[in-house]
PDB file of C-alpha atoms in Angstrom:
ATOM      1  CA  MET A  14      27.476 -29.655 -27.827  1.00 35.00           C
ATOM      2  CA  SER A  15      29.285 -26.925 -26.197  1.00 35.00           C
ATOM      3  CA  GLN A  16      30.790 -24.140 -28.830  1.00 33.00           C
ATOM      4  CA  GLU A  17      34.257 -24.564 -26.776  1.00 38.00           C
ATOM      5  CA  HIS A  18      34.895 -28.204 -27.908  1.00 40.00           C
ATOM      6  CA  GLU A  19      34.849 -29.123 -31.683  1.00 47.00           C
ATOM      7  CA  ALA A  20      33.633 -32.169 -33.069  1.00 50.00           C
ATOM      8  CA  ILE A  21      35.184 -34.464 -35.406  1.00 51.00           C
ATOM      9  CA  ARG A  22      32.953 -35.430 -37.898  1.00 52.00           C
ATOM     10  CA  LEU A  23      33.459 -38.861 -40.493  1.00 52.00           C
ATOM     11  CA  THR A  24      33.579 -36.525 -43.802  1.00 47.00           C
ATOM     12  CA  PRO A  25      33.963 -39.105 -46.939  1.00 44.00           C
ATOM     13  CA  GLU A  26      36.537 -36.643 -47.932  1.00 40.00           C
ATOM     14  CA  ALA A  27      38.807 -37.193 -45.333  1.00 40.00           C
ATOM     15  CA  GLN A  28      37.055 -40.614 -43.881  1.00 47.00           C
ATOM     16  CA  GLU A  29      40.435 -42.765 -43.141  1.00 50.00           C
ATOM     17  CA  VAL A  30      42.608 -39.918 -41.306  1.00 50.00           C
ATOM     18  CA  ASP A  31      39.038 -39.095 -39.175  1.00 88.00           C
ATOM     19  CA  LEU A  32      37.989 -42.611 -38.423  1.00 91.00           C
ATOM     20  CA  ARG A  33      41.313 -43.039 -37.134  1.00 91.00           C
ATOM     21  CA  ALA A  34      40.950 -39.806 -35.023  1.00 91.00           C
ATOM     22  CA  VAL A  35      37.531 -41.075 -34.058  1.00 94.00           C
ATOM     23  CA  LEU A  36      38.641 -44.066 -32.721  1.00 96.00           C
ATOM     24  CA  GLN A  37      41.846 -42.701 -30.503  1.00 95.00           C
ATOM     25  CA  LEU A  38      38.631 -40.401 -29.226  1.00 95.00           C
ATOM     26  CA  LEU A  39      36.922 -42.942 -28.093  1.00 97.00           C
ATOM     27  CA  ARG A  40      40.180 -44.947 -26.661  1.00 96.00           C
ATOM     28  CA  GLU A  41      41.647 -42.706 -24.538  1.00 96.00           C
ATOM     29  CA  GLY A  42      39.031 -39.556 -24.065  1.00 96.00           C
ATOM     30  CA  GLU A  43      37.229 -38.701 -20.781  1.00 97.00           C
ATOM     31  CA  MET A  44      33.543 -40.144 -20.919  1.00 97.00           C
ATOM     32  CA  GLU A  45      30.884 -38.623 -19.106  1.00 97.00           C
ATOM     33  CA  LEU A  46      27.723 -39.902 -19.603  1.00 97.00           C
ATOM     34  CA  LEU A  47      24.399 -38.150 -20.503  1.00 97.00           C
ATOM     35  CA  GLY A  48      21.687 -40.284 -19.792  1.00 96.00           C
ATOM     36  CA  LEU A  49      20.321 -43.676 -20.937  1.00 95.00           C
ATOM     37  CA  LEU A  50      18.903 -44.064 -24.331  1.00 93.00           C
ATOM     38  CA  PRO A  51      15.437 -45.510 -24.794  1.00 88.00           C
ATOM     39  CA  TRP A  52      13.571 -47.988 -25.638  1.00 83.00           C
ATOM     40  CA  SER A  53      16.992 -50.656 -25.479  1.00 85.00           C
ATOM     41  CA  THR A  54      17.559 -53.807 -24.255  1.00 85.00           C
ATOM     42  CA  ASN A  55      20.270 -53.440 -22.717  1.00 92.00           C
ATOM     43  CA  TYR A  56      21.231 -50.816 -20.239  1.00 96.00           C
ATOM     44  CA  THR A  57      22.659 -48.409 -23.041  1.00 97.00           C
ATOM     45  CA  PHE A  58      23.698 -44.694 -22.179  1.00 98.00           C
ATOM     46  CA  LEU A  59      24.552 -41.607 -24.472  1.00 97.00           C
ATOM     47  CA  ALA A  60      27.949 -39.921 -23.292  1.00 97.00           C
ATOM     48  CA  SER A  61      30.282 -37.736 -24.349  1.00 97.00           C
ATOM     49  CA  VAL A  62      34.384 -38.519 -24.914  1.00 96.00           C
ATOM     50  CA  ARG A  63      36.274 -35.059 -25.128  1.00 95.00           C
ATOM     51  CA  ARG A  64      39.850 -34.834 -25.217  1.00 92.00           C
ATOM     52  CA  ALA A  65      41.246 -31.236 -24.869  1.00 87.00           C
ATOM     53  CA  SER A  66      39.714 -29.326 -27.736  1.00 86.00           C
ATOM     54  CA  TRP A  67      37.826 -32.243 -29.436  1.00 89.00           C
ATOM     55  CA  GLN A  68      34.490 -33.896 -28.137  1.00 92.00           C
ATOM     56  CA  ILE A  69      31.964 -36.140 -29.955  1.00 94.00           C
ATOM     57  CA  LEU A  70      28.495 -37.993 -28.472  1.00 95.00           C
ATOM     58  CA  ALA A  71      28.962 -41.857 -28.104  1.00 97.00           C
ATOM     59  CA  VAL A  72      27.177 -44.760 -27.582  1.00 98.00           C
ATOM     60  CA  TYR A  73      28.447 -46.880 -24.447  1.00 98.00           C
ATOM     61  CA  LYS A  74      26.889 -50.240 -23.750  1.00 98.00           C
ATOM     62  CA  PRO A  75      28.867 -51.651 -20.672  1.00 98.00           C
ATOM     63  CA  GLN A  76      28.920 -55.206 -20.588  1.00 98.00           C
ATOM     64  CA  LYS A  77      27.244 -55.246 -16.626  1.00 96.00           C
ATOM     65  CA  GLY A  78      24.217 -53.772 -18.277  1.00 96.00           C
ATOM     66  CA  GLU A  79      23.737 -57.146 -20.826  1.00 97.00           C
ATOM     67  CA  ARG A  80      20.689 -58.574 -19.941  1.00 93.00           C
ATOM     68  CA  PRO A  81      21.313 -62.602 -20.822  1.00 93.00           C
ATOM     69  CA  LEU A  82      20.350 -64.880 -23.343  1.00 94.00           C
ATOM     70  CA  TRP A  83      19.745 -68.427 -23.478  1.00 94.00           C
ATOM     71  CA  ASP A  84      21.284 -68.703 -26.557  1.00 94.00           C
ATOM     72  CA  PHE A  85      24.043 -66.163 -26.699  1.00 97.00           C
ATOM     73  CA  PRO A  86      27.240 -66.693 -23.375  1.00 96.00           C
ATOM     74  CA  ARG A  87      26.542 -64.086 -21.109  1.00 95.00           C
ATOM     75  CA  GLY A  88      28.721 -60.926 -20.940  1.00 96.00           C
ATOM     76  CA  THR A  89      29.576 -61.205 -24.572  1.00 98.00           C
ATOM     77  CA  LEU A  90      27.305 -58.975 -26.700  1.00 98.00           C
ATOM     78  CA  CYS A  91      29.901 -56.033 -26.318  1.00 98.00           C
ATOM     79  CA  LEU A  92      32.781 -58.102 -27.864  1.00 98.00           C
ATOM     80  CA  ARG A  93      30.310 -59.448 -30.631  1.00 98.00           C
ATOM     81  CA  GLU A  94      29.878 -55.749 -31.365  1.00 98.00           C
ATOM     82  CA  TYR A  95      33.313 -54.481 -31.824  1.00 98.00           C
ATOM     83  CA  ALA A  96      34.014 -57.968 -34.164  1.00 98.00           C
ATOM     84  CA  ALA A  97      30.977 -56.841 -36.183  1.00 98.00           C
ATOM     85  CA  PHE A  98      32.582 -53.087 -36.721  1.00 98.00           C
ATOM     86  CA  LEU A  99      36.271 -54.937 -37.099  1.00 98.00           C
ATOM     87  CA  VAL A 100      34.736 -57.189 -40.309  1.00 98.00           C
ATOM     88  CA  SER A 101      33.010 -54.315 -41.722  1.00 98.00           C
ATOM     89  CA  GLU A 102      36.524 -52.707 -41.625  1.00 98.00           C
ATOM     90  CA  ALA A 103      38.117 -55.456 -43.220  1.00 98.00           C
ATOM     91  CA  LEU A 104      36.167 -55.713 -46.292  1.00 98.00           C
ATOM     92  CA  GLY A 105      36.407 -52.167 -46.713  1.00 97.00           C
ATOM     93  CA  TRP A 106      32.998 -50.369 -46.467  1.00 97.00           C
ATOM     94  CA  GLY A 107      32.544 -48.666 -43.291  1.00 96.00           C
ATOM     95  CA  LEU A 108      29.078 -49.770 -42.640  1.00 98.00           C
ATOM     96  CA  VAL A 109      29.606 -50.205 -38.289  1.00 98.00           C
ATOM     97  CA  PRO A 110      30.270 -46.503 -37.074  1.00 97.00           C
ATOM     98  CA  PRO A 111      33.770 -46.513 -35.283  1.00 97.00           C
ATOM     99  CA  THR A 112      33.488 -49.014 -32.581  1.00 98.00           C
ATOM    100  CA  ILE A 113      35.616 -49.820 -29.908  1.00 98.00           C
ATOM    101  CA  LEU A 114      36.336 -52.243 -26.209  1.00 98.00           C
ATOM    102  CA  ARG A 115      36.997 -49.563 -23.255  1.00 98.00           C
ATOM    103  CA  ASP A 116      37.080 -49.118 -19.274  1.00 97.00           C
ATOM    104  CA  GLY A 117      33.649 -46.461 -18.617  1.00 97.00           C
ATOM    105  CA  PRO A 118      31.769 -45.298 -15.647  1.00 97.00           C
ATOM    106  CA  HIS A 119      30.022 -49.389 -15.566  1.00 97.00           C
ATOM    107  CA  GLY A 120      32.942 -51.483 -16.569  1.00 98.00           C
ATOM    108  CA  LEU A 121      33.783 -52.452 -19.610  1.00 98.00           C
ATOM    109  CA  GLY A 122      31.883 -52.075 -22.414  1.00 98.00           C
ATOM    110  CA  MET A 123      31.667 -51.190 -26.415  1.00 98.00           C
ATOM    111  CA  VAL A 124      31.663 -47.444 -26.976  1.00 98.00           C
ATOM    112  CA  GLN A 125      30.392 -46.557 -30.486  1.00 98.00           C
ATOM    113  CA  LEU A 126      30.055 -43.185 -32.300  1.00 97.00           C
ATOM    114  CA  TYR A 127      26.981 -41.674 -32.112  1.00 96.00           C
ATOM    115  CA  ILE A 128      25.093 -41.268 -35.600  1.00 95.00           C
ATOM    116  CA  ASP A 129      23.797 -38.141 -35.874  1.00 94.00           C
ATOM    117  CA  ALA A 130      21.002 -39.405 -38.067  1.00 95.00           C
ATOM    118  CA  GLU A 131      17.394 -38.585 -39.999  1.00 96.00           C
ATOM    119  CA  PRO A 132      14.682 -39.466 -36.906  1.00 94.00           C
ATOM    120  CA  ASP A 133      12.310 -40.267 -39.717  1.00 96.00           C
ATOM    121  CA  GLU A 134      14.429 -42.665 -41.864  1.00 97.00           C
ATOM    122  CA  ASN A 135      15.045 -46.068 -41.814  1.00 97.00           C
ATOM    123  CA  TYR A 136      15.058 -49.140 -44.226  1.00 97.00           C
ATOM    124  CA  PHE A 137      11.866 -49.010 -45.114  1.00 97.00           C
ATOM    125  CA  THR A 138      11.528 -45.383 -46.062  1.00 97.00           C
ATOM    126  CA  PHE A 139      15.060 -45.642 -48.000  1.00 96.00           C
ATOM    127  CA  HIS A 140      15.225 -49.469 -49.234  1.00 95.00           C
ATOM    128  CA  GLU A 141      14.127 -48.915 -52.369  1.00 94.00           C
ATOM    129  CA  LYS A 142      16.916 -45.549 -53.101  1.00 95.00           C
ATOM    130  CA  ARG A 143      20.082 -47.200 -51.837  1.00 96.00           C
ATOM    131  CA  GLN A 144      19.277 -51.139 -52.781  1.00 97.00           C
ATOM    132  CA  ALA A 145      23.272 -50.852 -53.831  1.00 96.00           C
ATOM    133  CA  GLU A 146      24.493 -50.348 -49.919  1.00 97.00           C
ATOM    134  CA  LEU A 147      21.442 -52.736 -48.698  1.00 98.00           C
ATOM    135  CA  LYS A 148      23.506 -55.480 -50.854  1.00 98.00           C
ATOM    136  CA  ARG A 149      26.323 -54.714 -49.072  1.00 98.00           C
ATOM    137  CA  LEU A 150      24.544 -54.816 -46.065  1.00 98.00           C
ATOM    138  CA  ALA A 151      22.914 -57.549 -46.779  1.00 98.00           C
ATOM    139  CA  ALA A 152      25.917 -59.762 -47.204  1.00 98.00           C
ATOM    140  CA  PHE A 153      27.476 -57.834 -44.635  1.00 98.00           C
ATOM    141  CA  ASP A 154      24.325 -59.369 -42.340  1.00 98.00           C
ATOM    142  CA  ALA A 155      24.721 -62.723 -43.685  1.00 98.00           C
ATOM    143  CA  VAL A 156      28.784 -63.282 -43.120  1.00 98.00           C
ATOM    144  CA  VAL A 157      28.030 -61.571 -39.398  1.00 98.00           C
ATOM    145  CA  ASN A 158      24.965 -63.948 -38.634  1.00 98.00           C
ATOM    146  CA  ASN A 159      23.098 -61.492 -37.771  1.00 98.00           C
ATOM    147  CA  ALA A 160      20.021 -62.562 -35.490  1.00 97.00           C
ATOM    148  CA  ASP A 161      18.386 -58.957 -35.202  1.00 97.00           C
ATOM    149  CA  ARG A 162      18.867 -56.535 -38.500  1.00 98.00           C
ATOM    150  CA  LYS A 163      15.334 -54.706 -37.980  1.00 98.00           C
ATOM    151  CA  GLY A 164      14.631 -51.234 -39.845  1.00 97.00           C
ATOM    152  CA  GLY A 165      15.814 -49.464 -37.512  1.00 96.00           C
ATOM    153  CA  HIS A 166      18.948 -50.521 -36.884  1.00 97.00           C
ATOM    154  CA  CYS A 167      19.407 -48.845 -40.285  1.00 98.00           C
ATOM    155  CA  LEU A 168      20.011 -45.450 -39.934  1.00 97.00           C
ATOM    156  CA  LEU A 169      20.861 -42.671 -42.949  1.00 97.00           C
ATOM    157  CA  GLY A 170      22.820 -40.255 -41.107  1.00 95.00           C
ATOM    158  CA  LYS A 171      22.363 -36.478 -41.284  1.00 92.00           C
ATOM    159  CA  ASP A 172      25.950 -36.807 -43.350  1.00 89.00           C
ATOM    160  CA  GLY A 173      24.591 -38.866 -46.420  1.00 93.00           C
ATOM    161  CA  ARG A 174      25.613 -41.903 -45.331  1.00 94.00           C
ATOM    162  CA  LEU A 175      23.803 -45.672 -44.830  1.00 97.00           C
ATOM    163  CA  TRP A 176      24.984 -46.365 -41.362  1.00 97.00           C
ATOM    164  CA  ALA A 177      23.918 -49.979 -39.422  1.00 98.00           C
ATOM    165  CA  ILE A 178      24.357 -49.975 -35.278  1.00 98.00           C
ATOM    166  CA  ASP A 179      23.271 -53.204 -33.069  1.00 97.00           C
ATOM    167  CA  HIS A 180      25.088 -56.096 -33.500  1.00 98.00           C
ATOM    168  CA  GLY A 181      25.120 -57.525 -29.951  1.00 98.00           C
ATOM    169  CA  ILE A 182      23.735 -60.991 -31.647  1.00 98.00           C
ATOM    170  CA  THR A 183      25.667 -61.668 -34.252  1.00 98.00           C
ATOM    171  CA  PHE A 184      28.420 -64.736 -35.016  1.00 98.00           C
ATOM    172  CA  HIS A 185      26.640 -67.948 -33.205  1.00 98.00           C
ATOM    173  CA  ALA A 186      27.991 -70.631 -34.395  1.00 98.00           C
ATOM    174  CA  GLN A 187      24.663 -71.687 -35.048  1.00 96.00           C
ATOM    175  CA  ASN A 188      22.524 -70.278 -38.318  1.00 96.00           C
ATOM    176  CA  LYS A 189      20.332 -67.210 -36.896  1.00 96.00           C
ATOM    177  CA  LEU A 190      20.440 -64.943 -39.287  1.00 98.00           C
ATOM    178  CA  ARG A 191      17.413 -63.076 -38.996  1.00 98.00           C
ATOM    179  CA  THR A 192      16.507 -59.870 -40.771  1.00 98.00           C
ATOM    180  CA  VAL A 193      14.209 -57.545 -43.067  1.00 98.00           C
ATOM    181  CA  ILE A 194      16.341 -57.578 -45.564  1.00 98.00           C
ATOM    182  CA  TRP A 195      15.358 -60.382 -48.119  1.00 97.00           C
ATOM    183  CA  ASP A 196      15.390 -58.776 -50.961  1.00 96.00           C
ATOM    184  CA  PHE A 197      18.076 -60.226 -52.486  1.00 98.00           C
ATOM    185  CA  ALA A 198      17.846 -63.486 -51.770  1.00 98.00           C
ATOM    186  CA  GLY A 199      18.687 -65.925 -54.288  1.00 97.00           C
ATOM    187  CA  GLN A 200      19.878 -63.142 -56.141  1.00 98.00           C
ATOM    188  CA  PRO A 201      24.124 -63.113 -57.418  1.00 98.00           C
ATOM    189  CA  LEU A 202      26.193 -60.920 -55.047  1.00 98.00           C
ATOM    190  CA  PRO A 203      27.691 -57.653 -56.828  1.00 98.00           C
ATOM    191  CA  PRO A 204      31.077 -58.360 -58.992  1.00 98.00           C
ATOM    192  CA  GLN A 205      32.268 -55.661 -56.498  1.00 98.00           C
ATOM    193  CA  VAL A 206      30.632 -57.492 -53.129  1.00 98.00           C
ATOM    194  CA  LEU A 207      32.271 -61.082 -54.348  1.00 98.00           C
ATOM    195  CA  ARG A 208      36.047 -59.248 -54.784  1.00 98.00           C
ATOM    196  CA  ASP A 209      35.879 -57.680 -51.208  1.00 98.00           C
ATOM    197  CA  LEU A 210      34.558 -61.063 -49.774  1.00 98.00           C
ATOM    198  CA  ARG A 211      37.682 -63.294 -51.379  1.00 98.00           C
ATOM    199  CA  ALA A 212      39.542 -60.193 -50.173  1.00 98.00           C
ATOM    200  CA  LEU A 213      38.401 -61.157 -47.031  1.00 98.00           C
ATOM    201  CA  ARG A 214      38.307 -65.015 -46.842  1.00 98.00           C
ATOM    202  CA  PRO A 215      42.633 -65.570 -46.278  1.00 98.00           C
ATOM    203  CA  ARG A 216      42.817 -63.224 -43.444  1.00 98.00           C
ATOM    204  CA  LEU A 217      41.047 -65.461 -41.547  1.00 98.00           C
ATOM    205  CA  GLU A 218      43.192 -67.441 -41.202  1.00 97.00           C
ATOM    206  CA  PRO A 219      44.538 -68.022 -37.711  1.00 96.00           C
ATOM    207  CA  SER A 220      48.006 -66.295 -38.397  1.00 96.00           C
ATOM    208  CA  ASP A 221      46.484 -63.339 -39.780  1.00 98.00           C
ATOM    209  CA  PRO A 222      45.926 -60.247 -37.846  1.00 98.00           C
ATOM    210  CA  LEU A 223      42.652 -59.603 -38.066  1.00 98.00           C
ATOM    211  CA  ALA A 224      42.030 -63.456 -37.278  1.00 98.00           C
ATOM    212  CA  MET A 225      44.205 -63.421 -34.774  1.00 98.00           C
ATOM    213  CA  GLN A 226      41.268 -59.888 -33.099  1.00 98.00           C
ATOM    214  CA  LEU A 227      38.619 -61.810 -33.788  1.00 98.00           C
ATOM    215  CA  ALA A 228      39.353 -64.853 -31.565  1.00 98.00           C
ATOM    216  CA  GLU A 229      40.228 -62.983 -28.563  1.00 98.00           C
ATOM    217  CA  LEU A 230      36.173 -61.516 -29.102  1.00 98.00           C
ATOM    218  CA  LEU A 231      34.958 -65.324 -30.366  1.00 98.00           C
ATOM    219  CA  SER A 232      35.013 -69.054 -29.827  1.00 98.00           C
ATOM    220  CA  SER A 233      36.925 -71.371 -31.798  1.00 98.00           C
ATOM    221  CA  GLU A 234      33.686 -72.762 -33.245  1.00 98.00           C
ATOM    222  CA  GLU A 235      32.217 -69.550 -33.959  1.00 98.00           C
ATOM    223  CA  MET A 236      35.719 -68.362 -35.906  1.00 98.00           C
ATOM    224  CA  ARG A 237      35.125 -72.023 -37.899  1.00 98.00           C
ATOM    225  CA  SER A 238      30.772 -70.914 -38.933  1.00 98.00           C
ATOM    226  CA  LEU A 239      32.491 -67.473 -39.510  1.00 98.00           C
ATOM    227  CA  GLN A 240      34.400 -69.232 -42.307  1.00 98.00           C
ATOM    228  CA  ARG A 241      31.829 -71.698 -43.200  1.00 98.00           C
ATOM    229  CA  ARG A 242      29.661 -69.064 -44.032  1.00 98.00           C
ATOM    230  CA  LEU A 243      31.905 -66.883 -46.117  1.00 98.00           C
ATOM    231  CA  ASP A 244      32.746 -70.242 -47.774  1.00 98.00           C
ATOM    232  CA  ILE A 245      29.165 -70.922 -48.915  1.00 98.00           C
ATOM    233  CA  LEU A 246      28.740 -67.349 -49.824  1.00 98.00           C
ATOM    234  CA  LEU A 247      31.962 -67.853 -51.923  1.00 98.00           C
ATOM    235  CA  ALA A 248      30.970 -70.881 -53.583  1.00 98.00           C
ATOM    236  CA  THR A 249      27.534 -69.925 -53.914  1.00 98.00           C
ATOM    237  CA  ARG A 250      27.818 -66.722 -55.294  1.00 98.00           C
ATOM    238  CA  THR A 251      24.028 -65.838 -54.018  1.00 98.00           C
ATOM    239  CA  PHE A 252      22.410 -64.068 -51.222  1.00 98.00           C
ATOM    240  CA  PRO A 253      20.896 -66.438 -49.139  1.00 98.00           C
ATOM    241  CA  GLN A 254      17.649 -67.337 -48.779  1.00 96.00           C
ATOM    242  CA  PRO A 255      15.550 -67.437 -45.576  1.00 95.00           C
ATOM    243  CA  GLY A 256      15.558 -70.908 -43.581  1.00 86.00           C
ATOM    244  CA  PRO A 257      13.221 -72.643 -41.831  1.00 86.00           C
ATOM    245  CA  GLY A 258      13.416 -70.595 -38.791  1.00 84.00           C
ATOM    246  CA  PRO A 259      11.780 -67.896 -37.817  1.00 90.00           C
ATOM    247  CA  SER A 260      13.591 -65.733 -40.656  1.00 96.00           C
ATOM    248  CA  VAL A 261      12.146 -62.129 -39.390  1.00 96.00           C
ATOM    249  CA  PRO A 262      13.136 -60.216 -36.622  1.00 95.00           C
ATOM    250  CA  TRP A 263      10.133 -59.158 -34.563  1.00 92.00           C
ATOM    251  CA  PRO A 264       9.032 -55.897 -34.371  1.00 92.00           C
ATOM    252  CA  PRO A 265      10.528 -55.324 -37.221  1.00 93.00           C
ATOM    253  CA  VAL A 266      11.496 -51.826 -36.944  1.00 91.00           C
TER     254      VAL A 266
END
């Protein structure tokens, strides 16, 4: 990153201010593609986004570059990535990096703040040290029905925060939960996690602005399933157990 441009960083002390600034820059900044990111199933670009004297790195996943899947409607993965960010923010958990939808060099796509992460760290290296954060992440994955929570999708940022990425196959109407985070299966949900989940429930009613946003990204059946999953978590007050089908993604990292 050139020295004449100043980077916006999400710091714990100024997270709300920085979040607004990052989202505005992602929406309005000039995007320049720097190259394809390796080992991605779909076309995933590293991009520079700049506006005036501000510049950040971002991940751009164009809708046109999504590989068709048999069980998810074509062209919806970028929408699901954005929906996951909205739910993470509504819960107040800040797990998903700032994410937007916008037109880019290859058309409509998801644009997300690039996380400068510790390269040798993933869920399997730090899970014993970050149990409280991972409990929130496990609950989040149950809410959004994450079908692909690999260990490498859990990043330890150089800012010291836990970040969760790659939410393209979420929110399916059928149970698709596949994750490496089964540490807490059957255990009680922490009180604060329960309080946050309860606070989210009324925001999924059709008249709420959050529900209106999500309804533009997900089908009506997927919205009803989202409500049902949340209702089950609130009724059982426990983390879900693995289902009868495949419950761990492959490869796990």
